[in-house]
Coordinates of C-alpha atoms in Angstrom, one line a residue:
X1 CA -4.7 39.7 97.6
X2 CA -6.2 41.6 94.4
X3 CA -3.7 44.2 93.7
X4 CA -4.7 46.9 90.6
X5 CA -1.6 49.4 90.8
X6 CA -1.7 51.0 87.2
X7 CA -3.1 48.4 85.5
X8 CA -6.2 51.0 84.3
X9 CA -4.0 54.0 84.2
X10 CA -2.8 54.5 80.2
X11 CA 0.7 55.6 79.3
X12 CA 0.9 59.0 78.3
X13 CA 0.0 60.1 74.7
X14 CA 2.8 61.4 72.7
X15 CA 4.2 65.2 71.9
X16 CA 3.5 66.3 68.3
X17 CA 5.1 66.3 65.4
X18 CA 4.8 70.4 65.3
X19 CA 7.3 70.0 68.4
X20 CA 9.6 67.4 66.2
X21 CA 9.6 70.2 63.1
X22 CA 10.5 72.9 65.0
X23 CA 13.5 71.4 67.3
X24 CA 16.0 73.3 65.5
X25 CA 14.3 76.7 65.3
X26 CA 15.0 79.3 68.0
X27 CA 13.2 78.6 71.1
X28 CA 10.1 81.5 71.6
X29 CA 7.8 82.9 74.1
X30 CA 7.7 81.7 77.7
X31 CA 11.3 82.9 78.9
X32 CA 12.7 81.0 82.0
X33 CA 12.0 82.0 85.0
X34 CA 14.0 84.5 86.9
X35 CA 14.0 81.8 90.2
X36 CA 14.6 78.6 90.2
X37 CA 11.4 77.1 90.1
X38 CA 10.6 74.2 87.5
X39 CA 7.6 74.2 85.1
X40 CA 6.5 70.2 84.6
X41 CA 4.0 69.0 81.8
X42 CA 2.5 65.7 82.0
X43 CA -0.4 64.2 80.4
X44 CA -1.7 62.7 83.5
X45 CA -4.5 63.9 85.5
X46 CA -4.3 64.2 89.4
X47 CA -6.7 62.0 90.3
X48 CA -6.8 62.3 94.2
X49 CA -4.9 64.2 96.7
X50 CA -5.9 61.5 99.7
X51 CA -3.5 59.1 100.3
X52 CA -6.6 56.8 100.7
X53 CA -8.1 57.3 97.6
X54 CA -5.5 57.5 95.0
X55 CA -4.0 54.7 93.2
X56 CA -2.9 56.7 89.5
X57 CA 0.1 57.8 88.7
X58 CA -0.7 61.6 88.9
X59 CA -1.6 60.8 92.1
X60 CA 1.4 58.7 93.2
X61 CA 3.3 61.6 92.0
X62 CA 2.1 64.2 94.4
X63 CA 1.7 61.5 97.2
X64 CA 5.8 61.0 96.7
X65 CA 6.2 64.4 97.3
X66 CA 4.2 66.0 99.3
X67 CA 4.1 63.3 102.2
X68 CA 6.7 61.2 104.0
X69 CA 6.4 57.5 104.5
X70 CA 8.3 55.8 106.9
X71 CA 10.6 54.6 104.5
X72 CA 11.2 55.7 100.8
X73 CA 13.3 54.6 98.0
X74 CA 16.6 56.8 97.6
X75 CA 17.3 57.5 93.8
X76 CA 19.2 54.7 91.9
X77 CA 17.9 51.9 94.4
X78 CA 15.0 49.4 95.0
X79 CA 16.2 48.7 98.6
X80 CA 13.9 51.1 100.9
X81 CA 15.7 53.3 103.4
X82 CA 14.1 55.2 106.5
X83 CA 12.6 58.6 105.4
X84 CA 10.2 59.7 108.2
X85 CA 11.7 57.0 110.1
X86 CA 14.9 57.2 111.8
X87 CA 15.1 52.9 111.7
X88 CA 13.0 50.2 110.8
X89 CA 13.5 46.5 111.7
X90 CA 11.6 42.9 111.2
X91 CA 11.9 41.1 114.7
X92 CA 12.1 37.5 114.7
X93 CA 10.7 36.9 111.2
X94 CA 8.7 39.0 109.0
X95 CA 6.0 38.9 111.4
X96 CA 6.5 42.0 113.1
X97 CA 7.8 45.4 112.0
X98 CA 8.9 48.0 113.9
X99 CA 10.0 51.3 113.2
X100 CA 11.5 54.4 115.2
X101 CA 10.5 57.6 113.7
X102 CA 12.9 60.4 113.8
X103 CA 12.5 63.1 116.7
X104 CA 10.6 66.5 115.8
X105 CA 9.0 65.5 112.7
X106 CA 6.2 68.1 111.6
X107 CA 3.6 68.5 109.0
X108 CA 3.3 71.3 106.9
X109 CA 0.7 73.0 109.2
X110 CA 3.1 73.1 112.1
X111 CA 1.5 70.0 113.9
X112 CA 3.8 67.4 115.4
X113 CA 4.1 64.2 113.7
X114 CA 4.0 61.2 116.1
X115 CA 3.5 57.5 116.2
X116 CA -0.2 58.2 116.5
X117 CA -0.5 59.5 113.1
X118 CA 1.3 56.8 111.6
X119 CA -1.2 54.1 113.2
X120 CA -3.9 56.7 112.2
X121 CA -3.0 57.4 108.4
X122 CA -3.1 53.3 107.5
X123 CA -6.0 52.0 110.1
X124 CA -7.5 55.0 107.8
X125 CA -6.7 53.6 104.6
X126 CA -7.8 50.1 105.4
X127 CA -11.2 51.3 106.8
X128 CA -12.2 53.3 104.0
X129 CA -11.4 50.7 101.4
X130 CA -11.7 52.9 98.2
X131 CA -11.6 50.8 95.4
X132 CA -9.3 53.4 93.9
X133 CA -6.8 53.3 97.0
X134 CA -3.9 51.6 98.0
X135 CA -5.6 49.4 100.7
X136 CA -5.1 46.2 99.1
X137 CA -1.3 46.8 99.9
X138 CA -1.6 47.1 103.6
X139 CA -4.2 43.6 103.6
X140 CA -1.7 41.7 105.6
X141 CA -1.4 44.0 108.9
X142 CA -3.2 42.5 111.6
X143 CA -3.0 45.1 114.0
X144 CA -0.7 48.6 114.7
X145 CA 0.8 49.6 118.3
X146 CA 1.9 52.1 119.6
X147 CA 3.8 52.4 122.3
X148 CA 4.9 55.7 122.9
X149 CA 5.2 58.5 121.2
X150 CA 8.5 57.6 118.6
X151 CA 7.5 53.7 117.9
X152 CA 5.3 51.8 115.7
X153 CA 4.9 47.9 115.6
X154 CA 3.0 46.7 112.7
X155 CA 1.9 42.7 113.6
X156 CA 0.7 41.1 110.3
X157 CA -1.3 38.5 109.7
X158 CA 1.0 36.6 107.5
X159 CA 4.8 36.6 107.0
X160 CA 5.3 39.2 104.5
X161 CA 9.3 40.4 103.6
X162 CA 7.8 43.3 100.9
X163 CA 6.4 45.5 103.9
X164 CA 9.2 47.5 103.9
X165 CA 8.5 47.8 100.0
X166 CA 4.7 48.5 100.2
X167 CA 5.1 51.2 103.4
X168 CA 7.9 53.1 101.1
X169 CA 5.1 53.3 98.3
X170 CA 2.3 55.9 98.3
X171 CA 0.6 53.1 99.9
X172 CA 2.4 54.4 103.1
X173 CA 1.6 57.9 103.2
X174 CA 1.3 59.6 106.3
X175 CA -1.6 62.3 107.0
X176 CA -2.3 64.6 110.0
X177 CA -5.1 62.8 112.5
X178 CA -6.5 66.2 113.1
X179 CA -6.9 67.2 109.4
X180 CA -8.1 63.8 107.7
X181 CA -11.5 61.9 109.0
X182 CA -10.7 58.4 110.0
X183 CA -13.6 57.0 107.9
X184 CA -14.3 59.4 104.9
X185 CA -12.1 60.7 102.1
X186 CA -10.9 64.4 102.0
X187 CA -12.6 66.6 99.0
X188 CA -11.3 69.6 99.2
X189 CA -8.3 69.0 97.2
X190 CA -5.8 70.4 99.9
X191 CA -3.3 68.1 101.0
X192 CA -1.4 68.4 104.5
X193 CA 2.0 66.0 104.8
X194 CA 5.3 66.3 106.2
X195 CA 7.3 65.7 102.7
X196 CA 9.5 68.1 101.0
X197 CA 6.9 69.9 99.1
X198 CA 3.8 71.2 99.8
X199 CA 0.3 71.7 97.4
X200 CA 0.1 75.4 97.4
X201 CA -3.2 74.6 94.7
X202 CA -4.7 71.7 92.4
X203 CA -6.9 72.4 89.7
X204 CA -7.9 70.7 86.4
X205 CA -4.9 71.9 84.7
X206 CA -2.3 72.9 87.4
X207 CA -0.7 71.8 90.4
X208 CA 1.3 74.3 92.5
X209 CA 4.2 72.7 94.3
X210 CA 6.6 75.1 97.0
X211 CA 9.4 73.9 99.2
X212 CA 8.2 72.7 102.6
X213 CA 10.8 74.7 104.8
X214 CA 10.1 72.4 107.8
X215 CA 11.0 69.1 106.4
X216 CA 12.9 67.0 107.9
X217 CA 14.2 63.9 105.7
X218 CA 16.7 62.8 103.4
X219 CA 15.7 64.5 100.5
X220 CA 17.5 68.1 99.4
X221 CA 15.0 70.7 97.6
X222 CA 17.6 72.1 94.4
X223 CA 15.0 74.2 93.2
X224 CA 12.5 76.1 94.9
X225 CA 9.3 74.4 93.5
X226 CA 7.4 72.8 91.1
X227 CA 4.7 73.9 88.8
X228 CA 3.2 70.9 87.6
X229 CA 1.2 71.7 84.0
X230 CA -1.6 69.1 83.4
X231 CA -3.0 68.7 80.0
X232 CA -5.3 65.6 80.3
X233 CA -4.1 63.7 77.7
X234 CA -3.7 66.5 75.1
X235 CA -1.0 65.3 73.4
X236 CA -1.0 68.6 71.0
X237 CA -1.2 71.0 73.7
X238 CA 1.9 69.7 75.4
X239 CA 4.1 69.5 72.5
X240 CA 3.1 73.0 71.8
X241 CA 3.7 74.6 75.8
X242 CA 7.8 73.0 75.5
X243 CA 8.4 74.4 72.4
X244 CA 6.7 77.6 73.3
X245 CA 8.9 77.6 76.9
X246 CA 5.8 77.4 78.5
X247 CA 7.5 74.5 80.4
X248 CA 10.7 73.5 81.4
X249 CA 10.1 69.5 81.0
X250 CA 7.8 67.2 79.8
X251 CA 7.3 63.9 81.6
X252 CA 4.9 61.1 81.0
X253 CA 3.5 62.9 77.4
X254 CA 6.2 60.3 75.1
X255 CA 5.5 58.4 72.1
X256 CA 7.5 56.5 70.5
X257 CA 8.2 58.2 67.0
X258 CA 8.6 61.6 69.1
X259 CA 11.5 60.2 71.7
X260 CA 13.3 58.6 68.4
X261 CA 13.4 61.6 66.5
X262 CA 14.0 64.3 69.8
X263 CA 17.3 61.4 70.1
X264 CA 18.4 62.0 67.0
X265 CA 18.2 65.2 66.6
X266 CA 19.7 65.9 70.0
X267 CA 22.6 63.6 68.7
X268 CA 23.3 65.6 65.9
X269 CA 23.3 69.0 67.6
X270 CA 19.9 70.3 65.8
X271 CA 18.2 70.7 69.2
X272 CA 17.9 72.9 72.6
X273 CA 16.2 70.1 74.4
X274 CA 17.6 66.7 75.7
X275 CA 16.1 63.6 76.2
X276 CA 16.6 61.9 79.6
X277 CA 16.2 58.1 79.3
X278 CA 15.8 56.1 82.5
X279 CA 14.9 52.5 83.6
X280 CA 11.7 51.7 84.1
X281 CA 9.7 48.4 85.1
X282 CA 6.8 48.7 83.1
X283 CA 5.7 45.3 81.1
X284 CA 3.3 44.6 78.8
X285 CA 2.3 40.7 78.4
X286 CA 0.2 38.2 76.2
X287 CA -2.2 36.8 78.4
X288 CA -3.9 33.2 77.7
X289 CA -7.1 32.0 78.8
X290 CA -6.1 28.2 79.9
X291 CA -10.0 27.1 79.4
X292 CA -10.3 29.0 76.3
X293 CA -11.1 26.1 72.9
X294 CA -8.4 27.1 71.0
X295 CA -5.5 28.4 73.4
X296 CA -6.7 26.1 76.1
X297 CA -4.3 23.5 73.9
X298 CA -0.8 23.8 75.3
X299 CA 0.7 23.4 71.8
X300 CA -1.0 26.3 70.7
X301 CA 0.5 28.8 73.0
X302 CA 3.7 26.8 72.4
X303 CA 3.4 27.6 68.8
X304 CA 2.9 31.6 69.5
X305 CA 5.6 31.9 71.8
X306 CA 8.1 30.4 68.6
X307 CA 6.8 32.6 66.3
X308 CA 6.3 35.6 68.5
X309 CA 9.7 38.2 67.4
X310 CA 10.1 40.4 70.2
X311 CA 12.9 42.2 68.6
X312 CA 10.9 43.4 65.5
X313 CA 7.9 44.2 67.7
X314 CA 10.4 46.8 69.7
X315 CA 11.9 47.7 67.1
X316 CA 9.3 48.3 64.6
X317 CA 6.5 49.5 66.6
X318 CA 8.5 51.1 69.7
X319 CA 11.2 52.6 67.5
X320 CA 13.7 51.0 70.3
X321 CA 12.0 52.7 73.3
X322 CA 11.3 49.5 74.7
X323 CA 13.4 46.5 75.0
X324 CA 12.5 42.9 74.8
X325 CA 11.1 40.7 77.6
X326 CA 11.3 37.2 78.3
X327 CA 10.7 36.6 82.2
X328 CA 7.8 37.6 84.4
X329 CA 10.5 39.2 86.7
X330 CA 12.0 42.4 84.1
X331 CA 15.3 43.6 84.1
X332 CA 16.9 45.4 86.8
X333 CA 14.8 43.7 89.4
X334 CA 16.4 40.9 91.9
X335 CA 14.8 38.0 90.7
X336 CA 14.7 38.2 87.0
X337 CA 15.8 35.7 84.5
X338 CA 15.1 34.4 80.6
X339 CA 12.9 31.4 81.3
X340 CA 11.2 32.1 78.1
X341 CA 14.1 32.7 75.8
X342 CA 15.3 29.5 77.5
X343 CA 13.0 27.6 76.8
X344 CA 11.7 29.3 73.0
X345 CA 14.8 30.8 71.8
X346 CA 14.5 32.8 68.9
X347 CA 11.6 32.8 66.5
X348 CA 11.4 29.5 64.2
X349 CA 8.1 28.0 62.4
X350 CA 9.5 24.6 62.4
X351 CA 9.3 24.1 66.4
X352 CA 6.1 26.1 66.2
X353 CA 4.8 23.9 63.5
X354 CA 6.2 20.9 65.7
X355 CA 4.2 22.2 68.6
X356 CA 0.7 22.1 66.5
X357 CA 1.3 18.8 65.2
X358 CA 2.1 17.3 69.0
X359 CA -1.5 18.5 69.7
X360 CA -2.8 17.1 66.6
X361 CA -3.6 20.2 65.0
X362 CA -2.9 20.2 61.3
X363 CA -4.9 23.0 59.5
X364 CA -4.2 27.0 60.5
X365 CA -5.4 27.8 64.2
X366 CA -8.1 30.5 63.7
X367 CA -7.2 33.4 66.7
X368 CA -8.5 36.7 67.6
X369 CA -6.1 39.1 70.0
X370 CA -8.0 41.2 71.8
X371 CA -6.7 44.9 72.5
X372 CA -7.8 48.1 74.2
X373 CA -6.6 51.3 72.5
X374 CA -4.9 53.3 75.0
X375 CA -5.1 51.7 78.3
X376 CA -1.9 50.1 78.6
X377 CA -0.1 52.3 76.1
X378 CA -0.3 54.3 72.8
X379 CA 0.9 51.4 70.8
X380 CA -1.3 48.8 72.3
X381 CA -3.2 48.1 69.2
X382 CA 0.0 48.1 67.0
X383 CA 1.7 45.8 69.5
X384 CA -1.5 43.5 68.5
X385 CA -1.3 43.7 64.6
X386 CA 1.9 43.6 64.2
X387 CA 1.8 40.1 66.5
X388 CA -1.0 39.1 64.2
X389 CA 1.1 39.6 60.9
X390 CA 3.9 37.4 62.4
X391 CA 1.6 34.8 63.1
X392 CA -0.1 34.8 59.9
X393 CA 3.1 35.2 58.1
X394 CA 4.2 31.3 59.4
X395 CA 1.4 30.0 57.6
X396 CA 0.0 28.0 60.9
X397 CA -2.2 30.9 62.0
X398 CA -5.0 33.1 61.1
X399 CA -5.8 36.1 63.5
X400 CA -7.2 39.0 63.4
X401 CA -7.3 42.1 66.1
X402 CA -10.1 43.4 67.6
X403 CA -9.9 46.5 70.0
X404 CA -12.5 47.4 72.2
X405 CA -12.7 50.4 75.0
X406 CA -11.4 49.9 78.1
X407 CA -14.3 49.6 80.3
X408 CA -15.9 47.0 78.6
X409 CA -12.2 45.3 77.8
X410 CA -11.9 44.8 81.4
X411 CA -15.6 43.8 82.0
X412 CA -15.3 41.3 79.1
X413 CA -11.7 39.9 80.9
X414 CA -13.7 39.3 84.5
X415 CA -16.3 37.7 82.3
X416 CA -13.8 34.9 80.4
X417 CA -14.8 36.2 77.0
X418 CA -11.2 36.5 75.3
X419 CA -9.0 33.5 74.6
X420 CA -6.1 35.8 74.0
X421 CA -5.5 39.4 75.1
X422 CA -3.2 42.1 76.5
X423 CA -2.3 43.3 80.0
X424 CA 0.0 46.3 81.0
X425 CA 1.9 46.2 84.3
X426 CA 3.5 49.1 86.5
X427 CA 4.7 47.7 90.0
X428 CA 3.5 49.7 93.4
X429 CA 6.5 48.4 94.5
X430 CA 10.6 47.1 92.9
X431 CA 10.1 43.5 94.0
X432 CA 9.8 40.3 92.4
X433 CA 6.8 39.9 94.4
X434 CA 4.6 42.4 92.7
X435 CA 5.1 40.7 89.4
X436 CA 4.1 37.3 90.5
X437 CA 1.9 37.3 93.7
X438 CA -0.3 39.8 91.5
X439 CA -0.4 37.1 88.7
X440 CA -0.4 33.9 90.1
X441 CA -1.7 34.6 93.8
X442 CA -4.9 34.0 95.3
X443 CA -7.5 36.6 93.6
X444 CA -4.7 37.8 90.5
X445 CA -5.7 40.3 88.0
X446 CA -5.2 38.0 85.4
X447 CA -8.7 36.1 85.2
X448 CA -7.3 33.7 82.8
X449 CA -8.2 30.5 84.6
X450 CA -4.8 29.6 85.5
X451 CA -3.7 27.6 88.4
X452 CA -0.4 26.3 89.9
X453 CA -0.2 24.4 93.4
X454 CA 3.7 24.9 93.6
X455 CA 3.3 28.7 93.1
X456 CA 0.5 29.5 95.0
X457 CA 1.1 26.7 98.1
X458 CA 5.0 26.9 98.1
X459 CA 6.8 29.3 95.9
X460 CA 4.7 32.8 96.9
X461 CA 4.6 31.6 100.2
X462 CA 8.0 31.1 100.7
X463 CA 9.5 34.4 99.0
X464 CA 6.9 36.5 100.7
X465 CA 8.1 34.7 104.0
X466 CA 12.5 35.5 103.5
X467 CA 13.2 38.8 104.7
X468 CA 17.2 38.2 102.8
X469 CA 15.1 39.4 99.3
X470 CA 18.2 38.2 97.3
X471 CA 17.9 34.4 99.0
X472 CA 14.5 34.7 97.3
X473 CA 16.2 34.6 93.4
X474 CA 16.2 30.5 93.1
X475 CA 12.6 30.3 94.4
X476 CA 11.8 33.2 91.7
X477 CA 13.5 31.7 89.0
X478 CA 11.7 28.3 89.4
X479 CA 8.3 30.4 89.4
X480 CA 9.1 31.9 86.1
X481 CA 10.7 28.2 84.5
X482 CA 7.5 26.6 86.0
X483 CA 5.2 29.7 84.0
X484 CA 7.4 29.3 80.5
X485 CA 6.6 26.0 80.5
X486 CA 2.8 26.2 81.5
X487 CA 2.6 29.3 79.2
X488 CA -0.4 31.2 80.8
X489 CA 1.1 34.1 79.8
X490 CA 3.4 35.5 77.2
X491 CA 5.7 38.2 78.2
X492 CA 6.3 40.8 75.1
X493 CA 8.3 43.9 76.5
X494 CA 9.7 46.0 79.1
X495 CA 9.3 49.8 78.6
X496 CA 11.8 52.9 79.3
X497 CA 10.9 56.0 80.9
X498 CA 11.6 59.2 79.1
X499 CA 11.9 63.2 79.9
X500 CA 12.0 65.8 77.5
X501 CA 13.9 68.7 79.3
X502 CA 15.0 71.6 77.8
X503 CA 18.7 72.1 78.1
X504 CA 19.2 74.5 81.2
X505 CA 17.8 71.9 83.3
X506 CA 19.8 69.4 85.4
X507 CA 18.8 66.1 87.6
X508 CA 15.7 64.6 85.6
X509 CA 18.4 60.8 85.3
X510 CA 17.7 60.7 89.6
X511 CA 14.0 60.9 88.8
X512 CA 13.7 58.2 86.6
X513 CA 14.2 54.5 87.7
X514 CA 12.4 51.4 88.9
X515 CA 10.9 52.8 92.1
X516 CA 8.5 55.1 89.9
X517 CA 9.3 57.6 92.3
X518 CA 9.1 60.7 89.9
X519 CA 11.3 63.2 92.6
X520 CA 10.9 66.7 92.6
X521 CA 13.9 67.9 94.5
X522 CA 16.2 66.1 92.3
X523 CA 15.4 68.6 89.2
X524 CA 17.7 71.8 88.9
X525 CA 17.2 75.0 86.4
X526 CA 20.8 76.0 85.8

């Protein structure tokens, strides 16, 4: 299964340093709002406001919000829980799933949600096949029943425990069968779900959010909407509406240099605005074309992944916004371990050197790392050059960085041009699964040649089969030992998520964690 979740969509540019000069000055213009509605920034665009089409995380955002799934992931957990659903269930394996939605449900239009419109809103999905949309998630489902009126049973094609995890996604939006064609996209830009919000408008710079007063779920509205300010990458224009007041938070707009100095100036008192720092599961790797001349030779990737110093790289370039990585598996995810610190430790040119001399290479290894400049981050390019000087520095390498725009990046990738070159990762789903299976599976995203009978005939398999998810950490930990050793890739670092808030705001620490689930009824004005 090809899946793509994220892996085009850039992190967001940064706020400006005219918001970092004026943190201590008297906040101006743009008074709070009388109610309690919340004014959001992002840099994102809304791509798509069909479920079927939209695979971004603008997108994902208003999907999370404005539609229910059958399941959803409560705030501070990766364990999916029922949301439109009153109880979900495997039977007999992880064949077939079936789920009892909750009595009464209704969209925002007043119709009645049933079993019908769940079967509808993913046969949908699958048929259109946008190659922007989530269908690749829903590949294993064979076939959808519906029995009466309140039940769903989902047969799949293959044993697959992350269902669960891929229905409580965007992936598993449900959509009114009398609103939505079963076999073409929506273009007006309305959307009609049953979530706690609804899209009052959408346009190029604004998306209107109110409380949806006939929702029934588990989430609590504690404001009474969201305005959601979209500047399109405008990293200026942002920084410039929160210090104005213009908004009340600013989400996915963070660089690195701007979080550092909003922490310390919020730790010293000198600031009206705080900075909300959550988990997060994005990861950014090294990736190693196994036929490539020069990186094809084992020793060679064994001697980048002594010299590599993750700790600078974090420290230096993300100003500590980031944190080291050394599994395929990050942090905070069931599953995860240190194969790669295990087996590299901490920098040191002598086992490098050792590992170049085991492949009989005794003169400096001539590299280029290839880059794109925004697409998986701001600091993309400086993540590259400053891995370049610490190869160079050992006196075994010579590289140099070349950066070229995304489209072509990606084209050149398919095409096996790059021996060495960087990929960004944000899961559709908390599991282990979506950072292997999407890796090392049958048609991964990678394109770097590599191949590994265990994990693709045993160790996918297996895991994907065991509905118990934490039986599945033994099988995950020898995927990852198997992948340090093989080295097709070289894991570099794990991000945070950030909010910028200004200080009579409440709730933004429930909005960011591992699920990506940016929730709107968590946030409060005080």
């Amino acid at each position: 299964m090809k899946h793509n979740k994220w892996l085009t969509a850039p992190l967001a540019a940064g706020l400006s340093a005219a918001l970092l000069s004026g943190c201590g000055a008297e906040l101006g213009g743009g008074a709070a709002n009388s109610g309690d509605n919340i004014r959001v920034g992002m840099s994102d665009e809304v791509l798509a406001t069909d479920p079927a089409a939209g695979y971004d995380p603008g997108s994902w955002l208003l999907f999370n919000n404005v539609f229910q799934s059958l399941l959803s992931f409560p705030k501070g957990t990766t364990e999916p829980e029922p949301e439109a659903a009153e109880k979900c269930d495997f039977e007999g394996g992880s064949r077939v799933y079936r789920c009892t939605l909750r009595e009464g449900l209704k969209f925002s239009n007043g119709n009645p949600l049933t079993s019908k419109d769940v079967k509808f809103s993913f046969d949908r999905a699958i048929k259109i096949d946008d190659p922007n949309g989530p269908a690749p998630l829903l590949s294993t489902i064979d076939s959808i029943e519906t029995p009466d009126d309140l039940t769903v049973v989902f047969r799949l094609k293959t044993a697959d425990a992350t269902f669960p995890s891929k229905i409580a996604s965007g992936a598993g939006s449900i959509v009114d069968h009398r609103e939505y064609a079963e076999d073409a996209l929506r273009t007006d830009g309305k959307a009609v779900g049953s979530g706690p919000y609804t899209l009052e408008s959408l346009s190029d710079t604004e998306a209107v959010f109110s409380v949806n007063g006939g929702y029934q779920g588990a989430a609590k509205a504690k404001n009474s909407g969201v305005t959601l300010k979209l500047y399109g990458g405008d990293r200026a224009a942002l920084s410039k509406a929160l210090a104005a007041g213009d908004i009340d938070v600013a989400y996915r707009g963070l660089a690195a240099d701007d979080v550092a100095a909003l922490e310390a100036s919020a730790t010293t008192g000198e600031t009206e605005f705080e900075v909300v720092q959550g988990t997060s599961a994005q990861v950014q790797h090294l990736v190693f074309n196994v036929k490539d001349p020069v990186v094809g030779k084992l020793g060679v990737r064994e001697a980048i992944a002594h010299l590599v110093d993750r700790e600078a790289l974090v420290q230096n370039v993300h100003k500590a916004t980031a944190t080291p990585l050394y599994s395929i598996v990050p942090a905070g995810i069931a599953g995860h371990n240190t194969a790669f610190f295990d087996t590299y430790g901490s920098p040191d040119k002598a086992k490098a050197k050792k590992a170049l001399r085991s492949a009989g290479i005794t003169g400096k290894v001539k590299l280029t790392l290839w880059s794109t400049p925004s697409r998986f981050g701001p600091t993309t390019d400086q993540d590259l050059k400053a891995i370049a000087e610490q190869l160079n520095a050992s006196g075994l390498f010579d590289v140099d960085v070349k950066s070229v725009e995304a489209e072509q990046y990606m084209k050149d990738i398919e095409d096996g041009k790059y021996g060495v070159y960087v990929r960004g990762w944000i899961p559709d789903y908390p599991d282990a699964d979506n950072f292997t299976a999407p890796f090392f599976g049958e048609g991964n995203v990678l394109a770097n040649n590599y191949e590994n009978n265990t994990i693709t005939g045993s160790l996918l398999p297996r895991t994907a089969a065991s509905a118990d998810r934490a039986a599945t950490g033994q099988d995950f930990g020898k995927l990852q030992d198997l992948v340090a050793e093989e080295l097709p890739i070289l894991p570099l670092w794990q991000g945070k998520q950030y909010a910028v808030a200004r200080g009579n705001i409440t709730g933004l620490e429930w909005t960011l964690d591992a699920s990506t689930v940016f929730r709107f009824w968590e946030i409060e004005k005080g």
